[in-house]
Amino acid sequence: MYFRNGPEYEARLNKPFAPPTVTLKEIHDAVPKHLLKKNETRAALYVVRDIVFTLFLYKFSTSITPWAAGDFGGLVTGGLQKAAVKGSLWLLYWWVQGLVNAGLFCLGHDCGHTSLFEDNRVNNTVGFILHNWLLIPYYAWRSTHHAHHKATASMERDENYVPYTRSQFKLPDEKTATKADYAEIFEETPLYSLYRMFIMQGFGWWVYLAQNTMGSPMYPSGTNHFNPNSPLFKPEQRFSIFLSNVGLTAMVSFLYYMGREFFLIVMFTFLHHSDPTIPHYRKGEWSFLRGAAATVDRPLLGWMGRFFFHNISHDHVAHHNGPEITKAVRSVLKEDYNYDSTPTFYALYRSFTECQFIEDEGDIIFYKNKEGVAVRQLADSVLQDIKSKGWNPEEQDRLGEVGKTS
């Protein structure tokens, strides 16, 4: 039950891929415009709700040690029993606080997209405070995240989760590579794979910020999100990067004083953009719409993900805008809409172990696994038919009428 592929994933495996041909205007026109209006009251209530949750959980954490020292009405008396109770309470706290903190990240994220409040000064103030609470450099993250959305799934220009290529692993040519060549690079025990997954979930965010790991290859070695002069940022953004660093320094000092423990979940961002059945594009086939559609909606952690994460995974194709907009987008994308009900942690393990590298050639490419095999193939005849009909990325991404600008 928990270690199986969802039926939607299996269906994609069995269907050769053809890129979407619908236009951005068709999707835009299908979304009822009242759903795009900002509800500032609801947004403020979500912010207040999550802050209250955070404070309540912090109060809970300060009570764990005195609670564990008691005997719970004579039910827990032995030292080993008390240690087990204390450990269980801390695990419960870390898990729930992690869910709430991930929700705070999502709210700060939506502030970065200016989608919570009408006044962008309010968006930036709220986003700055929420992300600094999580030790996230808000303005630095906002800058590269905007660049990511302008070029999602583009091998040349995307900023996040850019796949490694065959040449980067120094693998032999596809025609001459053997199983032993792949095994030498990728073979490992399941236990070691779980260990590496833990390292990625716990420290991958910080490595990305500090070293731009799995970021765009167009930046030089040593590129990071903390240096205002980093090539990631435009000259007019440099002062805001400095402000992010000031905020982080103040927050680190506060946490050191408070002795606070915290936990962040980065799982959903990895699963948004790393799946064996979802393509990446090079410039010959990329368009904004194709890149935006190259992601997956998932019922991440079931009701907990829907409640705490503010639709970040359940409705990621429509970018967290709720099930009604997802329904409208899906009505236009049809078979090009991607959904996967695979249980969360199995999906994480599957993507982590099967999304290893891509080929250096090809304009539409899929991840290959440890055996050098892509589990999904291109529908070449359909792709040729799309090209013969004059597919044009600029026309696909146009919001106005053909020949007009929007």
Short mmCIF file of C-alpha atoms in Angstrom, two decimals:
data_model
loop_
_atom_site.label_atom_id
_atom_site.label_comp_id
_atom_site.label_asym_id
_atom_site.label_seq_id
_atom_site.Cartn_x
_atom_site.Cartn_y
_atom_site.Cartn_z
CA MET A 1 0.00 0.00 0.00
CA TYR A 2 2.71 2.47 0.95
CA PHE A 3 5.37 1.18 -1.48
CA ARG A 4 3.64 1.37 -4.83
CA ASN A 5 3.38 3.68 -7.79
CA GLY A 6 0.20 5.68 -8.17
CA PRO A 7 -1.99 4.72 -11.17
CA GLU A 8 -1.37 8.15 -12.75
CA TYR A 9 2.39 7.53 -12.66
CA GLU A 10 1.95 4.09 -14.22
CA ALA A 11 -0.20 5.63 -16.96
CA ARG A 12 2.57 8.12 -17.81
CA LEU A 13 5.11 5.30 -17.92
CA ASN A 14 3.02 3.52 -20.53
CA LYS A 15 2.39 6.58 -22.68
CA PRO A 16 5.16 8.09 -24.83
CA PHE A 17 5.54 11.80 -24.12
CA ALA A 18 4.47 14.62 -26.42
CA PRO A 19 4.86 18.22 -25.23
CA PRO A 20 1.76 20.35 -24.65
CA THR A 21 0.51 22.50 -27.51
CA VAL A 22 -2.22 24.49 -25.70
CA THR A 23 -1.51 28.18 -25.29
CA LEU A 24 -1.06 30.29 -22.20
CA LYS A 25 -4.02 32.40 -23.32
CA GLU A 26 -6.28 29.33 -23.40
CA ILE A 27 -5.35 28.54 -19.81
CA HIS A 28 -5.67 32.16 -18.71
CA ASP A 29 -9.11 32.46 -20.31
CA ALA A 30 -10.33 29.23 -18.63
CA VAL A 31 -9.66 30.51 -15.11
CA PRO A 32 -12.64 32.43 -13.61
CA LYS A 33 -11.30 35.90 -12.88
CA HIS A 34 -12.89 36.14 -9.43
CA LEU A 35 -10.55 33.32 -8.35
CA LEU A 36 -7.55 35.53 -9.11
CA LYS A 37 -8.61 38.32 -6.75
CA LYS A 38 -6.55 38.60 -3.56
CA ASN A 39 -8.38 37.95 -0.30
CA GLU A 40 -6.28 39.96 2.12
CA THR A 41 -8.38 39.06 5.15
CA ARG A 42 -7.98 35.35 4.53
CA ALA A 43 -4.26 35.82 3.86
CA ALA A 44 -3.79 37.70 7.13
CA LEU A 45 -5.72 35.03 9.03
CA TYR A 46 -3.48 32.31 7.60
CA VAL A 47 -0.40 34.23 8.71
CA VAL A 48 -1.82 34.76 12.20
CA ARG A 49 -2.94 31.12 12.40
CA ASP A 50 0.50 29.75 11.62
CA ILE A 51 2.25 32.17 13.98
CA VAL A 52 -0.11 31.12 16.78
CA PHE A 53 0.59 27.47 15.99
CA THR A 54 4.33 28.17 16.17
CA LEU A 55 4.08 29.93 19.54
CA PHE A 56 1.83 27.21 20.95
CA LEU A 57 4.27 24.52 19.84
CA TYR A 58 7.20 26.43 21.31
CA LYS A 59 5.33 26.56 24.62
CA PHE A 60 4.67 22.84 24.27
CA SER A 61 8.40 22.18 23.76
CA THR A 62 9.32 24.03 26.96
CA SER A 63 6.96 21.73 28.88
CA ILE A 64 8.35 18.43 27.57
CA THR A 65 11.16 18.07 30.13
CA PRO A 66 9.01 18.81 33.21
CA TRP A 67 6.25 16.55 31.88
CA ALA A 68 8.70 13.70 31.33
CA ALA A 69 10.05 14.15 34.86
CA GLY A 70 6.60 13.34 36.28
CA ASP A 71 5.03 9.90 36.51
CA PHE A 72 1.79 10.65 34.60
CA GLY A 73 -0.39 9.57 37.49
CA GLY A 74 1.76 6.57 38.28
CA LEU A 75 1.61 5.18 34.74
CA VAL A 76 5.25 6.00 33.90
CA THR A 77 7.72 5.28 36.68
CA GLY A 78 10.88 3.70 35.28
CA GLY A 79 13.80 5.67 33.89
CA LEU A 80 13.60 3.90 30.51
CA GLN A 81 9.87 4.58 30.28
CA LYS A 82 10.38 8.27 31.03
CA ALA A 83 13.15 8.49 28.43
CA ALA A 84 10.83 6.88 25.86
CA VAL A 85 8.03 9.32 26.70
CA LYS A 86 10.39 12.29 26.47
CA GLY A 87 11.82 11.13 23.16
CA SER A 88 8.33 10.53 21.74
CA LEU A 89 7.17 13.99 22.77
CA TRP A 90 10.21 15.61 21.16
CA LEU A 91 9.63 13.63 17.93
CA LEU A 92 5.99 14.75 17.93
CA TYR A 93 7.07 18.35 18.45
CA TRP A 94 9.70 18.24 15.68
CA TRP A 95 7.23 16.71 13.23
CA VAL A 96 4.35 19.15 13.86
CA GLN A 97 6.64 22.17 14.15
CA GLY A 98 8.21 21.08 10.86
CA LEU A 99 4.77 21.06 9.22
CA VAL A 100 3.97 24.52 10.60
CA ASN A 101 7.36 25.94 9.61
CA ALA A 102 6.90 24.57 6.10
CA GLY A 103 3.57 26.40 6.03
CA LEU A 104 5.31 29.62 7.09
CA PHE A 105 7.73 29.10 4.23
CA CYS A 106 4.79 28.73 1.83
CA LEU A 107 3.20 31.97 3.07
CA GLY A 108 6.54 33.80 2.72
CA HIS A 109 6.86 32.25 -0.73
CA ASP A 110 3.46 33.64 -1.76
CA CYS A 111 4.50 37.05 -0.41
CA GLY A 112 7.52 36.80 -2.70
CA HIS A 113 5.11 36.27 -5.58
CA THR A 114 3.11 39.32 -4.35
CA SER A 115 0.01 37.14 -4.23
CA LEU A 116 -1.14 37.63 -0.61
CA PHE A 117 -1.61 41.39 -0.27
CA GLU A 118 -2.32 44.24 -2.68
CA ASP A 119 0.47 46.43 -1.29
CA ASN A 120 3.85 44.94 -2.15
CA ARG A 121 5.40 46.69 0.84
CA VAL A 122 3.17 44.53 3.02
CA ASN A 123 4.06 41.42 0.99
CA ASN A 124 7.77 42.07 1.38
CA THR A 125 7.55 42.94 5.08
CA VAL A 126 5.56 39.80 5.94
CA GLY A 127 7.71 37.61 3.67
CA PHE A 128 10.92 39.05 5.14
CA ILE A 129 9.79 38.34 8.72
CA LEU A 130 8.48 34.82 8.03
CA HIS A 131 11.50 33.73 6.03
CA ASN A 132 13.98 35.19 8.51
CA TRP A 133 12.24 33.19 11.23
CA LEU A 134 13.21 30.13 9.17
CA LEU A 135 16.74 31.46 8.43
CA ILE A 136 15.89 31.97 4.76
CA PRO A 137 17.44 35.02 3.00
CA TYR A 138 14.13 36.37 1.72
CA TYR A 139 15.30 38.84 -0.91
CA ALA A 140 18.05 36.55 -2.21
CA TRP A 141 15.62 33.63 -2.44
CA ARG A 142 12.95 35.83 -4.07
CA SER A 143 15.36 36.95 -6.78
CA THR A 144 16.47 33.48 -7.86
CA HIS A 145 12.97 32.02 -7.38
CA HIS A 146 11.54 34.55 -9.82
CA ALA A 147 14.28 33.59 -12.29
CA HIS A 148 13.34 29.94 -11.75
CA HIS A 149 9.72 30.58 -12.70
CA LYS A 150 10.73 32.47 -15.82
CA ALA A 151 12.64 29.40 -17.01
CA THR A 152 11.21 26.33 -15.29
CA ALA A 153 12.56 23.04 -16.71
CA SER A 154 14.98 24.89 -19.02
CA MET A 155 18.37 23.22 -19.01
CA GLU A 156 20.10 26.48 -19.89
CA ARG A 157 18.31 28.99 -17.64
CA ASP A 158 16.46 27.31 -14.76
CA GLU A 159 17.76 28.14 -11.28
CA ASN A 160 16.66 25.07 -9.28
CA TYR A 161 17.03 21.29 -9.50
CA VAL A 162 18.90 21.38 -12.79
CA PRO A 163 19.80 17.73 -13.59
CA TYR A 164 23.39 16.58 -13.82
CA THR A 165 24.46 15.32 -17.25
CA ARG A 166 26.28 12.22 -18.43
CA SER A 167 29.46 14.22 -19.02
CA GLN A 168 29.40 15.68 -15.51
CA PHE A 169 29.56 12.14 -14.12
CA LYS A 170 32.31 11.33 -16.67
CA LEU A 171 30.31 8.38 -17.95
CA PRO A 172 31.23 6.76 -21.28
CA ASP A 173 29.13 7.44 -24.35
CA GLU A 174 25.65 5.90 -24.23
CA LYS A 175 26.50 3.47 -27.05
CA THR A 176 29.58 2.09 -25.31
CA ALA A 177 28.62 2.36 -21.61
CA THR A 178 28.17 -0.94 -19.79
CA LYS A 179 26.30 -1.91 -16.63
CA ALA A 180 29.62 -1.86 -14.81
CA ASP A 181 30.18 1.77 -15.81
CA TYR A 182 26.85 2.80 -14.31
CA ALA A 183 27.34 0.61 -11.24
CA GLU A 184 30.70 2.22 -10.53
CA ILE A 185 29.03 5.64 -10.25
CA PHE A 186 25.55 4.92 -8.91
CA GLU A 187 25.45 1.54 -7.20
CA GLU A 188 24.84 1.70 -3.45
CA THR A 189 22.89 -0.16 -0.77
CA PRO A 190 19.31 0.92 0.03
CA LEU A 191 20.48 1.87 3.53
CA TYR A 192 23.10 4.22 2.11
CA SER A 193 20.48 5.69 -0.24
CA LEU A 194 18.30 6.45 2.79
CA TYR A 195 21.30 8.04 4.51
CA ARG A 196 21.92 10.31 1.50
CA MET A 197 18.21 11.19 1.37
CA PHE A 198 18.43 12.24 5.02
CA ILE A 199 21.47 14.41 4.30
CA MET A 200 19.69 16.03 1.36
CA GLN A 201 16.51 16.75 3.32
CA GLY A 202 18.41 18.05 6.35
CA PHE A 203 21.22 20.02 4.72
CA GLY A 204 20.46 20.28 0.98
CA TRP A 205 18.81 23.69 1.34
CA TRP A 206 21.86 25.20 3.02
CA VAL A 207 24.22 23.64 0.47
CA TYR A 208 22.13 25.14 -2.34
CA LEU A 209 22.21 28.59 -0.75
CA ALA A 210 25.93 28.43 -0.02
CA GLN A 211 27.20 26.73 -3.19
CA ASN A 212 24.34 26.91 -5.72
CA THR A 213 24.33 23.08 -5.85
CA MET A 214 21.90 21.89 -8.58
CA GLY A 215 21.45 25.52 -9.57
CA SER A 216 22.04 26.92 -13.02
CA PRO A 217 25.37 25.80 -14.55
CA MET A 218 25.85 29.22 -16.17
CA TYR A 219 27.18 30.63 -12.88
CA PRO A 220 30.82 30.19 -11.80
CA SER A 221 31.98 27.97 -8.95
CA GLY A 222 31.48 29.55 -5.53
CA THR A 223 28.25 31.36 -6.47
CA ASN A 224 26.02 31.77 -3.41
CA HIS A 225 22.92 33.56 -2.10
CA PHE A 226 24.67 35.62 0.60
CA ASN A 227 27.15 37.72 -1.37
CA PRO A 228 25.42 40.91 -2.63
CA ASN A 229 27.87 40.95 -5.54
CA SER A 230 26.96 37.41 -6.58
CA PRO A 231 26.18 37.01 -10.31
CA LEU A 232 22.77 35.71 -9.20
CA PHE A 233 21.66 39.30 -8.54
CA LYS A 234 21.19 42.47 -10.53
CA PRO A 235 22.89 45.68 -9.31
CA GLU A 236 19.58 47.17 -8.15
CA GLN A 237 18.99 44.06 -5.95
CA ARG A 238 22.26 44.19 -4.02
CA PHE A 239 21.05 46.36 -1.14
CA SER A 240 18.08 44.04 -0.51
CA ILE A 241 20.52 41.09 -0.36
CA PHE A 242 22.44 42.99 2.30
CA LEU A 243 19.17 43.46 4.21
CA SER A 244 18.55 39.70 4.01
CA ASN A 245 21.95 39.06 5.56
CA VAL A 246 21.26 41.55 8.36
CA GLY A 247 17.95 39.82 9.06
CA LEU A 248 19.59 36.39 9.14
CA THR A 249 22.29 37.60 11.52
CA ALA A 250 19.68 39.02 13.88
CA MET A 251 17.63 35.81 13.75
CA VAL A 252 20.63 33.55 14.38
CA SER A 253 21.52 35.70 17.39
CA PHE A 254 17.95 35.42 18.70
CA LEU A 255 17.85 31.65 18.24
CA TYR A 256 21.19 31.26 19.97
CA TYR A 257 19.85 33.26 22.90
CA MET A 258 16.60 31.24 23.01
CA GLY A 259 18.26 27.88 22.41
CA ARG A 260 15.49 27.01 19.98
CA GLU A 261 15.37 23.82 17.90
CA PHE A 262 13.77 24.00 14.45
CA PHE A 263 13.03 21.71 11.54
CA LEU A 264 12.42 22.47 7.86
CA ILE A 265 10.91 20.33 5.16
CA VAL A 266 12.46 20.64 1.68
CA MET A 267 10.88 17.47 0.37
CA PHE A 268 8.10 19.14 -1.59
CA THR A 269 10.39 21.35 -3.68
CA PHE A 270 12.41 18.31 -4.76
CA LEU A 271 9.28 16.36 -5.70
CA HIS A 272 7.88 19.31 -7.67
CA HIS A 273 10.71 19.15 -10.18
CA SER A 274 12.28 15.68 -9.95
CA ASP A 275 10.28 12.82 -11.43
CA PRO A 276 11.31 10.11 -13.93
CA THR A 277 8.26 10.77 -16.12
CA ILE A 278 8.54 14.58 -16.33
CA PRO A 279 10.75 16.19 -19.01
CA HIS A 280 13.36 18.91 -19.06
CA TYR A 281 13.83 21.02 -22.18
CA ARG A 282 16.65 22.66 -24.05
CA LYS A 283 16.10 25.89 -25.92
CA GLY A 284 14.97 24.25 -29.16
CA GLU A 285 11.80 22.92 -27.49
CA TRP A 286 11.34 25.05 -24.36
CA SER A 287 8.53 27.51 -23.85
CA PHE A 288 7.26 29.14 -20.67
CA LEU A 289 4.07 27.07 -20.78
CA ARG A 290 5.88 23.79 -21.41
CA GLY A 291 8.21 24.49 -18.51
CA ALA A 292 5.38 25.48 -16.19
CA ALA A 293 3.51 22.27 -17.07
CA ALA A 294 6.60 20.16 -16.34
CA THR A 295 5.71 19.62 -12.71
CA VAL A 296 3.43 17.33 -10.70
CA ASP A 297 0.52 17.85 -8.35
CA ARG A 298 0.74 15.46 -5.39
CA PRO A 299 -1.46 14.88 -2.32
CA LEU A 300 1.69 15.35 -0.25
CA LEU A 301 1.18 13.98 3.29
CA GLY A 302 -2.57 13.83 2.67
CA TRP A 303 -4.72 16.14 4.81
CA MET A 304 -1.65 17.42 6.67
CA GLY A 305 -0.12 18.74 3.46
CA ARG A 306 -3.37 20.36 2.37
CA PHE A 307 -3.91 22.01 5.77
CA PHE A 308 -0.38 23.11 6.68
CA PHE A 309 1.30 23.68 3.29
CA HIS A 310 -1.27 26.08 1.77
CA ASN A 311 -1.74 24.04 -1.44
CA ILE A 312 1.96 24.07 -2.35
CA SER A 313 1.93 20.45 -3.55
CA HIS A 314 -1.73 19.57 -4.01
CA ASP A 315 -2.02 22.46 -6.49
CA HIS A 316 1.52 23.13 -7.66
CA VAL A 317 0.76 23.13 -11.39
CA ALA A 318 -1.51 26.13 -10.76
CA HIS A 319 1.11 27.32 -8.27
CA HIS A 320 -0.71 26.99 -4.96
CA ASN A 321 -3.79 28.90 -6.07
CA GLY A 322 -6.26 26.33 -4.81
CA PRO A 323 -8.32 23.43 -6.17
CA GLU A 324 -10.76 25.56 -8.18
CA ILE A 325 -7.99 27.07 -10.32
CA THR A 326 -6.37 23.65 -10.61
CA LYS A 327 -9.67 22.32 -11.94
CA ALA A 328 -9.78 25.08 -14.57
CA VAL A 329 -6.15 24.55 -15.61
CA ARG A 330 -6.66 20.81 -15.80
CA SER A 331 -9.68 21.29 -18.09
CA VAL A 332 -7.39 22.91 -20.66
CA LEU A 333 -4.23 20.85 -20.21
CA LYS A 334 -6.21 17.58 -20.24
CA GLU A 335 -3.69 14.74 -20.66
CA ASP A 336 -0.79 17.17 -20.26
CA TYR A 337 -1.77 17.77 -16.63
CA ASN A 338 0.41 15.73 -14.27
CA TYR A 339 -0.87 14.23 -11.02
CA ASP A 340 0.59 11.46 -8.90
CA SER A 341 -1.06 9.78 -5.92
CA THR A 342 2.04 7.70 -5.11
CA PRO A 343 2.51 7.66 -1.31
CA THR A 344 4.74 10.58 -0.34
CA PHE A 345 7.80 8.87 1.09
CA TYR A 346 7.87 6.19 -1.60
CA ALA A 347 7.68 8.94 -4.24
CA LEU A 348 10.60 10.66 -2.53
CA TYR A 349 12.67 7.45 -2.49
CA ARG A 350 11.74 6.69 -6.10
CA SER A 351 12.74 10.10 -7.41
CA PHE A 352 15.90 10.18 -5.31
CA THR A 353 17.09 6.79 -6.57
CA GLU A 354 15.85 6.95 -10.18
CA CYS A 355 16.52 10.59 -11.15
CA GLN A 356 20.27 10.28 -11.63
CA PHE A 357 21.33 12.12 -14.79
CA ILE A 358 20.28 13.23 -18.27
CA GLU A 359 21.98 13.06 -21.64
CA ASP A 360 24.09 15.93 -22.95
CA GLU A 361 22.15 15.91 -26.24
CA GLY A 362 18.49 16.21 -27.08
CA ASP A 363 15.99 19.05 -26.75
CA ILE A 364 13.45 17.05 -24.69
CA ILE A 365 15.12 14.81 -22.14
CA PHE A 366 14.11 12.60 -19.23
CA TYR A 367 16.05 11.51 -16.19
CA LYS A 368 17.89 8.22 -16.49
CA ASN A 369 18.26 5.71 -13.68
CA LYS A 370 21.24 3.83 -12.27
CA GLU A 371 21.23 1.51 -15.29
CA GLY A 372 21.34 4.43 -17.72
CA VAL A 373 17.72 3.87 -18.78
CA ALA A 374 14.98 6.49 -19.14
CA VAL A 375 11.64 5.02 -18.05
CA ARG A 376 9.70 7.26 -20.43
CA GLN A 377 10.22 7.77 -24.14
CA LEU A 378 9.29 10.49 -26.62
CA ALA A 379 6.40 10.11 -29.05
CA ASP A 380 8.61 11.06 -31.99
CA SER A 381 5.87 10.93 -34.61
CA VAL A 382 3.62 13.23 -32.57
CA LEU A 383 6.54 15.59 -31.95
CA GLN A 384 7.28 15.78 -35.67
CA ASP A 385 3.62 16.48 -36.36
CA ILE A 386 3.65 19.35 -33.85
CA LYS A 387 6.72 20.83 -35.54
CA SER A 388 5.24 20.44 -39.02
CA LYS A 389 2.24 22.49 -37.92
CA GLY A 390 4.56 25.37 -37.08
CA TRP A 391 4.81 25.25 -33.29
CA ASN A 392 6.18 28.57 -32.05
CA PRO A 393 7.13 29.15 -28.39
CA GLU A 394 6.38 32.87 -28.59
CA GLU A 395 2.88 32.22 -29.90
CA GLN A 396 2.29 29.53 -27.27
CA ASP A 397 3.26 31.93 -24.47
CA ARG A 398 1.35 34.95 -25.79
CA LEU A 399 -1.47 36.17 -23.54
CA GLY A 400 -2.98 38.63 -26.03
CA GLU A 401 -4.38 38.02 -29.46
CA VAL A 402 -2.01 36.82 -32.16
CA GLY A 403 -0.04 39.78 -33.45
CA LYS A 404 -0.77 41.89 -30.37
CA THR A 405 1.10 42.32 -27.11
CA SER A 406 -0.50 41.94 -23.73
#
